Each structure stands twice: as structure tokens, then as C-alpha cells.
Coordinates of C-alpha atoms and ligand atoms in Angstrom, one line a residue:
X1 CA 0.0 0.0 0.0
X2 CA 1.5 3.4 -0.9
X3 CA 0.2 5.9 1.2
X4 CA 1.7 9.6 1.7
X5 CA 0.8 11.5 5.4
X6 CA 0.3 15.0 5.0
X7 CA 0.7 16.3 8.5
X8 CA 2.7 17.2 11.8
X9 CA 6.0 17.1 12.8
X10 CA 6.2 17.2 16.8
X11 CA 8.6 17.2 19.6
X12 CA 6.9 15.4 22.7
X13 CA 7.7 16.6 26.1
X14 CA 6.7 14.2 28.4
X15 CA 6.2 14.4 32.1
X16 CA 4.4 11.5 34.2
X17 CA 2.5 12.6 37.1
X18 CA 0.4 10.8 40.0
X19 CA -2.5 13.7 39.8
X20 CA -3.2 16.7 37.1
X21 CA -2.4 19.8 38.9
X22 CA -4.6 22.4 39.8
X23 CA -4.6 26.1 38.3
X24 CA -1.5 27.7 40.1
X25 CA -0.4 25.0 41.7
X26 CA 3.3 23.2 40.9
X27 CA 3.8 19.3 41.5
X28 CA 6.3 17.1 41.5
X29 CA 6.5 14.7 38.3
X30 CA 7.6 11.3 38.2
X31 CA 9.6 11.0 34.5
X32 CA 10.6 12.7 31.8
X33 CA 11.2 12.2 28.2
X34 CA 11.5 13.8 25.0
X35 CA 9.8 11.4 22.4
X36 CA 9.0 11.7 18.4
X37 CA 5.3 12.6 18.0
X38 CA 2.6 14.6 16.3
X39 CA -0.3 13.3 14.9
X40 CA 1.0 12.8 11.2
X41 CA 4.6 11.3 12.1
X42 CA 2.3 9.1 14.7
X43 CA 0.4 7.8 12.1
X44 CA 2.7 7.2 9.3
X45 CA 4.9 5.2 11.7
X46 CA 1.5 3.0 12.1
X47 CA 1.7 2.7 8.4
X48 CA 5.0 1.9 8.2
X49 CA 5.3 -0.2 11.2
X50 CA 2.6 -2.5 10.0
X51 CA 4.1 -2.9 6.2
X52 CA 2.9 0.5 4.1
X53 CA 5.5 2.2 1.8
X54 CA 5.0 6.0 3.2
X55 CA 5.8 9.0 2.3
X56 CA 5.8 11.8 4.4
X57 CA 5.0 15.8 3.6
X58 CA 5.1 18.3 6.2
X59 CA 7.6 21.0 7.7
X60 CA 10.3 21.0 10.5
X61 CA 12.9 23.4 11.8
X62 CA 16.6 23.3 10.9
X63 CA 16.3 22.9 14.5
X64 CA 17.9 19.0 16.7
X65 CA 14.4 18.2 17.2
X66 CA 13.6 18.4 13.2
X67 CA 16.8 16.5 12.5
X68 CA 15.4 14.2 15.6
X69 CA 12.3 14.1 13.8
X70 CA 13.4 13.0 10.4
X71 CA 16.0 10.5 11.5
X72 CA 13.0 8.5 13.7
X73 CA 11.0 8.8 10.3
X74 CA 13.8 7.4 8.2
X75 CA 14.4 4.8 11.0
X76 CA 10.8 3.5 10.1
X77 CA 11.5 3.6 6.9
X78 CA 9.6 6.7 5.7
X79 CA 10.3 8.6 2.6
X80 CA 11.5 12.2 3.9
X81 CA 12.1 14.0 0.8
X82 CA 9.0 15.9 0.8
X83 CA 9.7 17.8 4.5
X84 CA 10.1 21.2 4.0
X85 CA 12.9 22.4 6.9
X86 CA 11.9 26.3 7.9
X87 CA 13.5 29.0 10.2
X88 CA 10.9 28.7 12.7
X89 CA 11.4 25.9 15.1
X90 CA 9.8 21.9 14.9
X91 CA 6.6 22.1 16.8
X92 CA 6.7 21.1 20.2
X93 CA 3.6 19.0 22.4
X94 CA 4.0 19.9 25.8
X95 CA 2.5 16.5 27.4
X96 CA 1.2 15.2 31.0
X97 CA 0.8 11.9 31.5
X98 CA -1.5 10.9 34.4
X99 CA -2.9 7.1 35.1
X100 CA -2.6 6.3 31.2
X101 CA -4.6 9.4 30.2
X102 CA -3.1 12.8 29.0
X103 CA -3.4 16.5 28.4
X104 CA -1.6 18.0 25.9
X105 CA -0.5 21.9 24.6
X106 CA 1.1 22.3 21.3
X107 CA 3.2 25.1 19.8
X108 CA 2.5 24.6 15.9
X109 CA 6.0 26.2 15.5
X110 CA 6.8 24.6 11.3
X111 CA 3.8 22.6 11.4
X112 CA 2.3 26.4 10.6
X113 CA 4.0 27.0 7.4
X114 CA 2.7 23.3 5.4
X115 CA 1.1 25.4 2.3
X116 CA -0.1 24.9 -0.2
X117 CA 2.8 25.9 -2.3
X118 CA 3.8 22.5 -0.6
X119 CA 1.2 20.5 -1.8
X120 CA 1.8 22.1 -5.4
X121 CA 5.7 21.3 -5.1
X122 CA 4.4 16.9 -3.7
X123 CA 1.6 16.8 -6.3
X124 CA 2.9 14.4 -8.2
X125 CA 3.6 12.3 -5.2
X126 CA 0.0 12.4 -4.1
X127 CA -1.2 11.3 -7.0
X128 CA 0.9 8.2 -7.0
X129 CA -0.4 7.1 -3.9
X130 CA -3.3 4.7 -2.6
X131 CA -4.4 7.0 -0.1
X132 CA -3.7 10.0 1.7
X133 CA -4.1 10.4 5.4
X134 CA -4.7 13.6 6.8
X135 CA -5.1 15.3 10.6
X136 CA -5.6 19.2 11.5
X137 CA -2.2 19.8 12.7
X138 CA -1.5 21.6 9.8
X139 CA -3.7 24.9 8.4
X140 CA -6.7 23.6 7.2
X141 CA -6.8 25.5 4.4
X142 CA -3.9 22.9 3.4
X143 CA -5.7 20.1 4.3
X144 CA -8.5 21.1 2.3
X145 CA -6.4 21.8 -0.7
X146 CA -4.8 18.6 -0.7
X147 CA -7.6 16.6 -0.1
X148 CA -9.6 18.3 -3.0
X149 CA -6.1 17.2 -5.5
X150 CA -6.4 13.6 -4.0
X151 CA -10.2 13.0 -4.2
X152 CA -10.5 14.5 -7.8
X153 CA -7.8 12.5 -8.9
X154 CA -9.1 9.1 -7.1
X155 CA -6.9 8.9 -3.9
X156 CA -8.8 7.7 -0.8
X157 CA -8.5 10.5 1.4
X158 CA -8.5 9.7 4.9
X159 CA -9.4 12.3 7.8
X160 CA -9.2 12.1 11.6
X161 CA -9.9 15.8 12.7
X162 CA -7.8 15.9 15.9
X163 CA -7.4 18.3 17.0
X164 CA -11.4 19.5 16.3
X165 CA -12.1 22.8 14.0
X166 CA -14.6 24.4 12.2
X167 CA -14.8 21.8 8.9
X168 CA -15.5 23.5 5.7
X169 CA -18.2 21.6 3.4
X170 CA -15.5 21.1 0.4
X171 CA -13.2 18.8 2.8
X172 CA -16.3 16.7 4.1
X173 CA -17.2 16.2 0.8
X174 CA -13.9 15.6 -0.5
X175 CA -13.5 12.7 2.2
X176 CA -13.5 9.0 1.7
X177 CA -12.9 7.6 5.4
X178 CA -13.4 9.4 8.3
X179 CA -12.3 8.7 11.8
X180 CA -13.1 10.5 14.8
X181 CA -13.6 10.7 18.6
X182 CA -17.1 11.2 20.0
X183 CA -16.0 14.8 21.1
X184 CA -14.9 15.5 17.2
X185 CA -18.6 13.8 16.0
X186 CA -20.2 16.1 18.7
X187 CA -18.6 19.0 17.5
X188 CA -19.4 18.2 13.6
X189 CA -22.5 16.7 13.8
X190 CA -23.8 18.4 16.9
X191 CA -24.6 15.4 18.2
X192 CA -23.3 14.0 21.3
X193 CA -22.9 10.0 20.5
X194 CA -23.7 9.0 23.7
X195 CA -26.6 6.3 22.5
X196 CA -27.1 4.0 20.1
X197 CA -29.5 5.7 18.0
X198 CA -27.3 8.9 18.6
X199 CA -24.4 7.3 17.2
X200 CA -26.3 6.3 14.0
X201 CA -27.8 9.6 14.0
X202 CA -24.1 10.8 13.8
X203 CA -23.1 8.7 11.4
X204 CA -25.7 9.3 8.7
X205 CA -25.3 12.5 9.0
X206 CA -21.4 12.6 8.2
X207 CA -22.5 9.6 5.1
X208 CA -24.9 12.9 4.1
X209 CA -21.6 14.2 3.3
X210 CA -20.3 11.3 0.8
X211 CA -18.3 10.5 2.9
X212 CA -18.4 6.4 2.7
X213 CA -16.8 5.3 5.7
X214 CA -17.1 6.4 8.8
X215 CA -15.5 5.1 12.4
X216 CA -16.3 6.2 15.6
X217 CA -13.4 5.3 18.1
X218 CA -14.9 5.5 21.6
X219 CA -11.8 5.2 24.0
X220 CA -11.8 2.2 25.7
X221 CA -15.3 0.9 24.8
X222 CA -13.7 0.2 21.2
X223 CA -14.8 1.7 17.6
X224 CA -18.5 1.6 16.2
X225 CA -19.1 1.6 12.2
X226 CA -21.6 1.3 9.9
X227 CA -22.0 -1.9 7.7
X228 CA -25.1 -0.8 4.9
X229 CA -27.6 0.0 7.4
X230 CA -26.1 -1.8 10.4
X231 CA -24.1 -0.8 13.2
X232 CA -21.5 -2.6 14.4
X233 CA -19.3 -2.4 17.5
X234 CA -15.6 -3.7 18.3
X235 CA -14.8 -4.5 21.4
X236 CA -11.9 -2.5 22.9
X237 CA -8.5 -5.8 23.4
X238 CA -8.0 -5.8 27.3
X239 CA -4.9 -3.7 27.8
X240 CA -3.1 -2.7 31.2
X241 CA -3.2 1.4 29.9
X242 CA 0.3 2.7 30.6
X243 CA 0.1 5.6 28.1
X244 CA -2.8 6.7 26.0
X245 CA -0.4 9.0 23.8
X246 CA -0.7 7.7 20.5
X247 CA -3.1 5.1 20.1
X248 CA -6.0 7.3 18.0
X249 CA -2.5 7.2 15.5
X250 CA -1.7 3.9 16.1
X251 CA -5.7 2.8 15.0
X252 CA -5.6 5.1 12.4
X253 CA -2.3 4.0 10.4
X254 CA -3.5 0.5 11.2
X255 CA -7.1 0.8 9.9
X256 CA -5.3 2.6 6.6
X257 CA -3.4 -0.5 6.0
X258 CA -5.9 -3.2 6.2
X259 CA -8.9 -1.2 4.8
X260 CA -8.6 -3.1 1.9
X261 CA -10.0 -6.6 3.0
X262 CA -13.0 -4.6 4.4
X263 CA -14.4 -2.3 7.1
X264 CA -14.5 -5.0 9.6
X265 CA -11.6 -6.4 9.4
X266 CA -9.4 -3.1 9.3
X267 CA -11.5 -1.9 12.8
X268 CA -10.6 -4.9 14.3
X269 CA -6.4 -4.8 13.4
X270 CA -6.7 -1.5 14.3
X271 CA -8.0 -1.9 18.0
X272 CA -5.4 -4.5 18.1
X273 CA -2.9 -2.1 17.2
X274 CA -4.2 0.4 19.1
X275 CA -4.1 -1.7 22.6
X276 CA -0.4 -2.7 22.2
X277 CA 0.2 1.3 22.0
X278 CA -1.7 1.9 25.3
X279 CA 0.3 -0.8 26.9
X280 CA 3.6 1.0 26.3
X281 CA 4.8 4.7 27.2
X282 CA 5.7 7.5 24.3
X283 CA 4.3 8.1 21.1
X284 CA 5.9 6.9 18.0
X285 CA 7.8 4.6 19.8
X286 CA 5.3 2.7 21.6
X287 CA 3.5 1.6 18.2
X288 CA 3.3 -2.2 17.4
X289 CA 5.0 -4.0 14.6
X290 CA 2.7 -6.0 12.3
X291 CA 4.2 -9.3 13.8
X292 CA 2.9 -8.1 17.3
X293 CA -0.5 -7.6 16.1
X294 CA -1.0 -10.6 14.1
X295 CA 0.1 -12.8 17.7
X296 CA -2.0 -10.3 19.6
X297 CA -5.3 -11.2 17.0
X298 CA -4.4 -14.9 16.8
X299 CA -4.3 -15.4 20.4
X300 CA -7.3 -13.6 21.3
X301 CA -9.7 -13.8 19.0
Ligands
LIG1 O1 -1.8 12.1 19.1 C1 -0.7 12.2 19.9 C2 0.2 13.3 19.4 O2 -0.6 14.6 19.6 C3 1.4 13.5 20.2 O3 2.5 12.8 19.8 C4 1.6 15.0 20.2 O4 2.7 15.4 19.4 C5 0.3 15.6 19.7 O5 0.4 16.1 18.5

């Protein structure tokens, strides 16, 4: 599968804590680390991880953390000729880590500058490709651009809106597969998926769009889709959750790669995936390789 991530470039800066602290307040940590993230490195590691042929397009400083960057993309095999490297620094995810879950702030820093003079420059690659996977790390008036190339041309665009913004019509409509958390449906659909007939309610209304596929990923209840008229849930692998960070990527990279040999079976490789990332601490580093997934699936099925 060829696929090409347009997206981010991040530095992650990682402390673990027992608690969250409160407005004002300074607490002691428990660990530190500086890990390669951002949604779009995240997910074409997924890709790559579990067998794709990436390439990546995006923008990072001349800065160590871009060359950091690139070199953990290259280690994964991920064509890097398309990164744009810029003045302004790599972006940087300030993260907290508390009991598995996480907050996170992010300084867009070169993420900001992926244009689409950028797109212009990759076209060619983008149209090569099987699909295109896309987040909103990036301006969304790039995202929108390139996923308008990809979809005229025949390229399955994929989309997970993390993090949330105001969606213009042209990228729904320009959208093949979409995958999203129930906050993200909420805030597109204005309508909180909190019920069965609410998350069907969500769904159709995102299919209104053309868009043909559409995945709910509910945390750690597992993903809902719709098969024709049907809903259908997956349930969430049992995972001790060290780490959260990551794992939306991890399901979306995996779901990319099997998607295929049909809905149901990319869902279920992709909570697979997803559970091994949750088990393990950092962000591209924590994602499974394809040979941990297929034990993972074979022994539980
Ligand atoms: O989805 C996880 C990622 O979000 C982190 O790696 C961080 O960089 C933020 O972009």
C-alpha cells in the first residue's frame, strides 16, 4: 500500500505525574522524556510499522528536534524528501501523563507553514499514492487543498480531525474515510454519540456528506461503524493502559493498511494495534509491529 501522510512534525515533552495539577499549583513529576510525536509522524509510523510504503509531507525546523524528527522517520523507513525544513522551530507537544490518560499543549511552530505551495511542489507524489491520510495539525486551508487534488484525482482521502475545528463543506465532501472521537462527531455533527440511535444519528449525518466510511473510536469501549444499514461495534482488546499518547494514531495508520479486505476487518487490526500502544509509554515509539498484532489477534480472538 502506498500511502503519503500529509501532517505534523512534533517534539513530545513528556512528564508522568500521580494527579493533574490544579490552576496555580506546581507538582512534582515522576519521568521525563522527550519522544517523536505529532499526529502525522504518529500515524505514518502506524503505516509503516505494519508494512505500508510512506511518504511523508510536512515541515520542520533546521532545528535538533527536526533533524530528531526525520532520522526517527527514516528509522521507520519513511520517505523524507518531501519535508520542508523552515526558520521557525519543529513544533513542540508539551504532554502530561497521568494514570494512562493525557493533556496536551502544542506550539504549531513549522507545522504552521505546510502550504499549499507545498502541496503544489508533492503533487505528483499524491497522486501516486493509494491513499492520503490527513489530521488538523496543519492549516486547514492545506488540508482542504490537498484533499480536493487527492479525491478528484481518485486517492482515498483519509481524515481524523484531531485536534477539532470548524470543517469547511468542500473537505467533508472531499472525504473518503473518516475517523473520529465522539467529542470530534459532537462538534461536527452536533450530536453528542452518547446512545445507540445517537451514534447512528451521527453517522448518517457525516455519510450525508459522501463520505463512505465512517469510524467512531470510543476510548476504551472500542470503535462503532456502519456496515449498509447496520451498526456494528468492536470491542476494545484488554490492555493494562500505561500511556494513552498515540493510540488514536496507532488505530488510524493501522485501519489505513488493512482497509482493503473490508471495514470490519481493518476496525478490528486497528484496536489490536491500538491496545499494544496503550500498553507501552511514548508516542511513536510505543507503536506495534505488524508481527505483534497478528500474535496479539491470533491469540485472542
Ligand atoms: O496524538 C498524539 C500526538 O498529539 C502527540 O505525539 C503530540 O505530538 C500531539 O500532536
Amino acid at each position: 500500500m502506498n500511502i503519503v501522510v500529509i501532517g505534523s512534525i512534533n517534539t513530545d515533552l513528556v512528564i508522568n505525574t500521580n494527579r493533574m495539577p490544579k490552576i496555580g499549583e506546581t507538582i512534582s513529576g515522576n519521568g521525563f522524556a522527550i519522544n517523536c510525536g505529532g499526529k502525522g509522524v504518529n500515524q505514518a509510523v502506524a503505516a509503516a510499522k505494519l508494512g505500508g510504503n510512506i511518504t511523508f509531507i510536512g515541515a520542520a525546523g533546521k532545528d535538533e528536534n527536526g533533524n530528531m524528527s526525520i532520522k526517527n522517520l527514516e528509522n521507520n523507513r519513511i520517505d523524507t524528501k518531501c519535508i520542508a525544513r523552515t526558520d521557525i522551530n519543529t513544533g513542540v507537544a508539551v504532554i502530561t501523563v497521568c494514570n494512562g490518560d493525557n493533556c496536551i499543549i502544542l506550539d504549531a511552530g513549522a507545522n504552521d507553514l505546510v502550504s499549499k505551495e507545498i502541496i503544489d511542489r508533492n503533487k505528483d507524489v499524491i497522486l501516486a499514492a493509494d491513499a492520503v491520510i490527513m489530521q488538523l495539525e496543519i492549516p486547514i486551508e492545506t488540508v482542504t487543498y490537498a484533499a480536493n487534488i487527492a479525491h478528484k484525482a481518485g486517492v482515498k482521502v483519509i481524515l481524523n480531525p484531531a485536534p477539532i475545528v470548524e470543517l469547511p463543506l468542500e473537505l467533508l465532501k472531499n472525504t473518503d474515510v473518516f475517523i473520529l472521537n465522539e467529542t470530534e462527531a459532537e462538534f461536527v455533527t452536533k450530536v453528542c454519540p452518547d446512545t445507540e440511535e445517537n451514534r447512528i444519528k451521527c453517522m448518517n449525518i457525516l455519510k450525508d456528506y459522501g463520505i463512505s466510511t465512517v469510524v467512531l473510536t470510543l476510548g476504551a469501549e472500542g470503535p462503532v461503524y456502519t456496515e449498509g444499514s447496520c451498526i456494528k461495534y468492536q470491542k476494545a482488546y484488554k490492555a493494562e493502559v500505561v500511556d494513552t499518547t498515540a493510540a488514536g494514531d496507532t488505530f488510524i495508520g493501522a485501519f489505513c493498511m488493512k482497509m482493503k479486505e473490508g471495514i470490519e476487518t481493518a476496525v478490528k487490526y486497528a484496536t489490536a494495534a491500538s491496545s499494544i500502544t496503550v500498553s507501552r509509554k511514548g508516542a511513536s515509539e510505543s507503536i506495534p509491529t505488524g508481527t505483534e498484532v497478528d500474535e496479539l489477534t491470533r491469540n485472542i480472538k
